[in-house]
Amino acid sequence: QVQLVESGGGLVQAGGSLRLSCAASGTIFVINNMNWYRQAPGNARELVATITRSGSTNYADSVKGRFTISRDNAKNTVYLQMNNLKPEDTAVYYCNADIWQNSRLKNYWGQGTQVTVSS
């Protein structure tokens, strides 16, 4: 089995920064794409950023220029550096990854970490 464990959420004032981390552990052969999603109350879960194993990245328009996704393949960890945070960034942030296990590609989610941005 695989676990994704997020950390780094919290309360920050508008304009501030936070860095989220997500570490994968368990029976892992290779991790393909790693993603960050977020879900605000009353809203659907939305994709925030994606990074491939080779390091190519993609971002939602709402976070371009403010958020940076990165990963450390040796540590099976993905990061999300969030700068110039806005109240509308308030949400539960979820880590998500496509992981090869025993010749099967499976998708996993973390438990989520709360990010709250005060105005």
JSON list of C-alpha atoms in Angstrom, two decimals:
[
{"chain": "A", "resi": 1, "resn": "GLN", "atom": "CA", "xyz": [0.00, 0.00, 0.00]},
{"chain": "A", "resi": 2, "resn": "VAL", "atom": "CA", "xyz": [1.01, 3.64, -0.49]},
{"chain": "A", "resi": 3, "resn": "GLN", "atom": "CA", "xyz": [0.51, 6.66, 1.72]},
{"chain": "A", "resi": 4, "resn": "LEU", "atom": "CA", "xyz": [0.74, 10.32, 0.75]},
{"chain": "A", "resi": 5, "resn": "VAL", "atom": "CA", "xyz": [1.27, 12.60, 3.72]},
{"chain": "A", "resi": 6, "resn": "GLU", "atom": "CA", "xyz": [0.97, 16.37, 3.34]},
{"chain": "A", "resi": 7, "resn": "SER", "atom": "CA", "xyz": [2.41, 19.00, 5.65]},
{"chain": "A", "resi": 8, "resn": "GLY", "atom": "CA", "xyz": [2.99, 22.73, 5.72]},
{"chain": "A", "resi": 9, "resn": "GLY", "atom": "CA", "xyz": [-0.51, 24.16, 5.76]},
{"chain": "A", "resi": 10, "resn": "GLY", "atom": "CA", "xyz": [-1.61, 26.85, 8.15]},
{"chain": "A", "resi": 11, "resn": "LEU", "atom": "CA", "xyz": [-2.89, 30.38, 8.63]},
{"chain": "A", "resi": 12, "resn": "VAL", "atom": "CA", "xyz": [-1.17, 33.26, 6.83]},
{"chain": "A", "resi": 13, "resn": "GLN", "atom": "CA", "xyz": [-1.97, 36.86, 6.04]},
{"chain": "A", "resi": 14, "resn": "ALA", "atom": "CA", "xyz": [-2.64, 37.98, 2.49]},
{"chain": "A", "resi": 15, "resn": "GLY", "atom": "CA", "xyz": [0.63, 38.54, 0.67]},
{"chain": "A", "resi": 16, "resn": "GLY", "atom": "CA", "xyz": [2.41, 35.91, 2.72]},
{"chain": "A", "resi": 17, "resn": "SER", "atom": "CA", "xyz": [3.93, 32.58, 1.74]},
{"chain": "A", "resi": 18, "resn": "LEU", "atom": "CA", "xyz": [3.59, 28.92, 2.62]},
{"chain": "A", "resi": 19, "resn": "ARG", "atom": "CA", "xyz": [5.36, 25.80, 1.41]},
{"chain": "A", "resi": 20, "resn": "LEU", "atom": "CA", "xyz": [3.46, 22.54, 1.25]},
{"chain": "A", "resi": 21, "resn": "SER", "atom": "CA", "xyz": [5.17, 19.16, 1.17]},
{"chain": "A", "resi": 22, "resn": "CYS", "atom": "CA", "xyz": [3.83, 15.73, 0.31]},
{"chain": "A", "resi": 23, "resn": "ALA", "atom": "CA", "xyz": [5.85, 12.57, 0.89]},
{"chain": "A", "resi": 24, "resn": "ALA", "atom": "CA", "xyz": [4.91, 9.22, -0.60]},
{"chain": "A", "resi": 25, "resn": "SER", "atom": "CA", "xyz": [5.80, 6.02, 1.22]},
{"chain": "A", "resi": 26, "resn": "GLY", "atom": "CA", "xyz": [5.12, 2.33, 0.83]},
{"chain": "A", "resi": 27, "resn": "THR", "atom": "CA", "xyz": [5.53, -0.08, -2.06]},
{"chain": "A", "resi": 28, "resn": "ILE", "atom": "CA", "xyz": [6.59, 2.26, -4.85]},
{"chain": "A", "resi": 29, "resn": "PHE", "atom": "CA", "xyz": [8.34, 1.41, -8.10]},
{"chain": "A", "resi": 30, "resn": "VAL", "atom": "CA", "xyz": [8.07, 4.72, -9.94]},
{"chain": "A", "resi": 31, "resn": "ILE", "atom": "CA", "xyz": [5.98, 7.84, -9.45]},
{"chain": "A", "resi": 32, "resn": "ASN", "atom": "CA", "xyz": [4.73, 9.45, -12.64]},
{"chain": "A", "resi": 33, "resn": "ASN", "atom": "CA", "xyz": [2.79, 12.73, -12.41]},
{"chain": "A", "resi": 34, "resn": "MET", "atom": "CA", "xyz": [2.44, 14.41, -9.04]},
{"chain": "A", "resi": 35, "resn": "ASN", "atom": "CA", "xyz": [-0.30, 16.97, -8.55]},
{"chain": "A", "resi": 36, "resn": "TRP", "atom": "CA", "xyz": [-1.72, 19.46, -6.10]},
{"chain": "A", "resi": 37, "resn": "TYR", "atom": "CA", "xyz": [-5.48, 20.00, -5.96]},
{"chain": "A", "resi": 38, "resn": "ARG", "atom": "CA", "xyz": [-7.51, 22.25, -3.70]},
{"chain": "A", "resi": 39, "resn": "GLN", "atom": "CA", "xyz": [-11.09, 22.42, -2.55]},
{"chain": "A", "resi": 40, "resn": "ALA", "atom": "CA", "xyz": [-12.75, 25.42, -0.96]},
{"chain": "A", "resi": 41, "resn": "PRO", "atom": "CA", "xyz": [-16.05, 25.08, 0.93]},
{"chain": "A", "resi": 42, "resn": "GLY", "atom": "CA", "xyz": [-18.95, 24.75, -1.50]},
{"chain": "A", "resi": 43, "resn": "ASN", "atom": "CA", "xyz": [-16.64, 24.40, -4.48]},
{"chain": "A", "resi": 44, "resn": "ALA", "atom": "CA", "xyz": [-15.51, 21.48, -6.60]},
{"chain": "A", "resi": 45, "resn": "ARG", "atom": "CA", "xyz": [-11.98, 20.16, -6.20]},
{"chain": "A", "resi": 46, "resn": "GLU", "atom": "CA", "xyz": [-9.72, 21.88, -8.71]},
{"chain": "A", "resi": 47, "resn": "LEU", "atom": "CA", "xyz": [-6.30, 21.09, -10.12]},
{"chain": "A", "resi": 48, "resn": "VAL", "atom": "CA", "xyz": [-3.73, 23.65, -9.00]},
{"chain": "A", "resi": 49, "resn": "ALA", "atom": "CA", "xyz": [-0.44, 22.35, -10.40]},
{"chain": "A", "resi": 50, "resn": "THR", "atom": "CA", "xyz": [1.10, 19.29, -12.03]},
{"chain": "A", "resi": 51, "resn": "ILE", "atom": "CA", "xyz": [4.70, 18.10, -12.39]},
{"chain": "A", "resi": 52, "resn": "THR", "atom": "CA", "xyz": [5.86, 15.16, -14.48]},
{"chain": "A", "resi": 53, "resn": "ARG", "atom": "CA", "xyz": [8.66, 12.83, -13.46]},
{"chain": "A", "resi": 54, "resn": "SER", "atom": "CA", "xyz": [11.04, 14.71, -15.76]},
{"chain": "A", "resi": 55, "resn": "GLY", "atom": "CA", "xyz": [10.07, 18.05, -14.20]},
{"chain": "A", "resi": 56, "resn": "SER", "atom": "CA", "xyz": [7.67, 19.59, -16.70]},
{"chain": "A", "resi": 57, "resn": "THR", "atom": "CA", "xyz": [5.07, 21.71, -14.94]},
{"chain": "A", "resi": 58, "resn": "ASN", "atom": "CA", "xyz": [1.61, 23.11, -15.55]},
{"chain": "A", "resi": 59, "resn": "TYR", "atom": "CA", "xyz": [-0.46, 25.52, -13.46]},
{"chain": "A", "resi": 60, "resn": "ALA", "atom": "CA", "xyz": [-4.00, 26.75, -13.12]},
{"chain": "A", "resi": 61, "resn": "ASP", "atom": "CA", "xyz": [-4.34, 30.29, -14.46]},
{"chain": "A", "resi": 62, "resn": "SER", "atom": "CA", "xyz": [-5.33, 31.53, -11.01]},
{"chain": "A", "resi": 63, "resn": "VAL", "atom": "CA", "xyz": [-1.94, 30.62, -9.49]},
{"chain": "A", "resi": 64, "resn": "LYS", "atom": "CA", "xyz": [0.48, 31.21, -12.39]},
{"chain": "A", "resi": 65, "resn": "GLY", "atom": "CA", "xyz": [3.35, 33.42, -11.34]},
{"chain": "A", "resi": 66, "resn": "ARG", "atom": "CA", "xyz": [2.63, 32.92, -7.62]},
{"chain": "A", "resi": 67, "resn": "PHE", "atom": "CA", "xyz": [2.89, 29.16, -7.02]},
{"chain": "A", "resi": 68, "resn": "THR", "atom": "CA", "xyz": [5.77, 26.84, -7.90]},
{"chain": "A", "resi": 69, "resn": "ILE", "atom": "CA", "xyz": [5.57, 23.06, -7.92]},
{"chain": "A", "resi": 70, "resn": "SER", "atom": "CA", "xyz": [8.73, 20.98, -7.59]},
{"chain": "A", "resi": 71, "resn": "ARG", "atom": "CA", "xyz": [9.70, 17.42, -6.67]},
{"chain": "A", "resi": 72, "resn": "ASP", "atom": "CA", "xyz": [12.54, 15.35, -5.31]},
{"chain": "A", "resi": 73, "resn": "ASN", "atom": "CA", "xyz": [12.38, 11.94, -6.97]},
{"chain": "A", "resi": 74, "resn": "ALA", "atom": "CA", "xyz": [14.95, 10.45, -4.59]},
{"chain": "A", "resi": 75, "resn": "LYS", "atom": "CA", "xyz": [12.68, 11.32, -1.66]},
{"chain": "A", "resi": 76, "resn": "ASN", "atom": "CA", "xyz": [9.36, 10.61, -3.44]},
{"chain": "A", "resi": 77, "resn": "THR", "atom": "CA", "xyz": [8.28, 14.08, -2.38]},
{"chain": "A", "resi": 78, "resn": "VAL", "atom": "CA", "xyz": [6.46, 16.93, -4.10]},
{"chain": "A", "resi": 79, "resn": "TYR", "atom": "CA", "xyz": [6.39, 20.55, -2.94]},
{"chain": "A", "resi": 80, "resn": "LEU", "atom": "CA", "xyz": [4.18, 23.55, -3.57]},
{"chain": "A", "resi": 81, "resn": "GLN", "atom": "CA", "xyz": [5.71, 26.95, -2.85]},
{"chain": "A", "resi": 82, "resn": "MET", "atom": "CA", "xyz": [2.91, 29.48, -2.56]},
{"chain": "A", "resi": 83, "resn": "ASN", "atom": "CA", "xyz": [3.79, 33.17, -2.63]},
{"chain": "A", "resi": 84, "resn": "ASN", "atom": "CA", "xyz": [1.69, 36.32, -2.60]},
{"chain": "A", "resi": 85, "resn": "LEU", "atom": "CA", "xyz": [-1.21, 34.36, -1.15]},
{"chain": "A", "resi": 86, "resn": "LYS", "atom": "CA", "xyz": [-4.73, 35.74, -1.51]},
{"chain": "A", "resi": 87, "resn": "PRO", "atom": "CA", "xyz": [-7.87, 35.08, 0.55]},
{"chain": "A", "resi": 88, "resn": "GLU", "atom": "CA", "xyz": [-9.30, 33.20, -2.43]},
{"chain": "A", "resi": 89, "resn": "ASP", "atom": "CA", "xyz": [-6.47, 30.68, -2.08]},
{"chain": "A", "resi": 90, "resn": "THR", "atom": "CA", "xyz": [-8.09, 29.48, 1.15]},
{"chain": "A", "resi": 91, "resn": "ALA", "atom": "CA", "xyz": [-8.89, 25.78, 0.75]},
{"chain": "A", "resi": 92, "resn": "VAL", "atom": "CA", "xyz": [-7.92, 22.28, 1.71]},
{"chain": "A", "resi": 93, "resn": "TYR", "atom": "CA", "xyz": [-4.95, 21.32, -0.46]},
{"chain": "A", "resi": 94, "resn": "TYR", "atom": "CA", "xyz": [-4.57, 17.71, -1.55]},
{"chain": "A", "resi": 95, "resn": "CYS", "atom": "CA", "xyz": [-1.58, 15.86, -2.93]},
{"chain": "A", "resi": 96, "resn": "ASN", "atom": "CA", "xyz": [-2.24, 13.36, -5.72]},
{"chain": "A", "resi": 97, "resn": "ALA", "atom": "CA", "xyz": [0.07, 11.00, -7.56]},
{"chain": "A", "resi": 98, "resn": "ASP", "atom": "CA", "xyz": [0.13, 8.28, -10.22]},
{"chain": "A", "resi": 99, "resn": "ILE", "atom": "CA", "xyz": [2.28, 5.46, -8.86]},
{"chain": "A", "resi": 100, "resn": "TRP", "atom": "CA", "xyz": [3.53, 2.27, -10.47]},
{"chain": "A", "resi": 101, "resn": "GLN", "atom": "CA", "xyz": [3.18, -0.71, -8.15]},
{"chain": "A", "resi": 102, "resn": "ASN", "atom": "CA", "xyz": [3.71, -4.31, -9.23]},
{"chain": "A", "resi": 103, "resn": "SER", "atom": "CA", "xyz": [3.25, -3.43, -12.93]},
{"chain": "A", "resi": 104, "resn": "ARG", "atom": "CA", "xyz": [0.06, -1.50, -12.22]},
{"chain": "A", "resi": 105, "resn": "LEU", "atom": "CA", "xyz": [-0.45, 2.24, -12.34]},
{"chain": "A", "resi": 106, "resn": "LYS", "atom": "CA", "xyz": [-2.60, 3.46, -9.46]},
{"chain": "A", "resi": 107, "resn": "ASN", "atom": "CA", "xyz": [-3.77, 6.89, -8.37]},
{"chain": "A", "resi": 108, "resn": "TYR", "atom": "CA", "xyz": [-3.46, 7.97, -4.74]},
{"chain": "A", "resi": 109, "resn": "TRP", "atom": "CA", "xyz": [-4.61, 10.94, -2.65]},
{"chain": "A", "resi": 110, "resn": "GLY", "atom": "CA", "xyz": [-3.30, 12.47, 0.52]},
{"chain": "A", "resi": 111, "resn": "GLN", "atom": "CA", "xyz": [-5.54, 13.39, 3.43]},
{"chain": "A", "resi": 112, "resn": "GLY", "atom": "CA", "xyz": [-5.36, 17.12, 2.76]},
{"chain": "A", "resi": 113, "resn": "THR", "atom": "CA", "xyz": [-3.90, 20.12, 4.58]},
{"chain": "A", "resi": 114, "resn": "GLN", "atom": "CA", "xyz": [-5.78, 23.32, 5.37]},
{"chain": "A", "resi": 115, "resn": "VAL", "atom": "CA", "xyz": [-4.50, 26.63, 4.03]},
{"chain": "A", "resi": 116, "resn": "THR", "atom": "CA", "xyz": [-6.23, 29.74, 5.33]},
{"chain": "A", "resi": 117, "resn": "VAL", "atom": "CA", "xyz": [-5.37, 33.21, 4.04]},
{"chain": "A", "resi": 118, "resn": "SER", "atom": "CA", "xyz": [-6.69, 36.15, 6.02]},
{"chain": "A", "resi": 119, "resn": "SER", "atom": "CA", "xyz": [-7.33, 39.57, 4.48]}
]
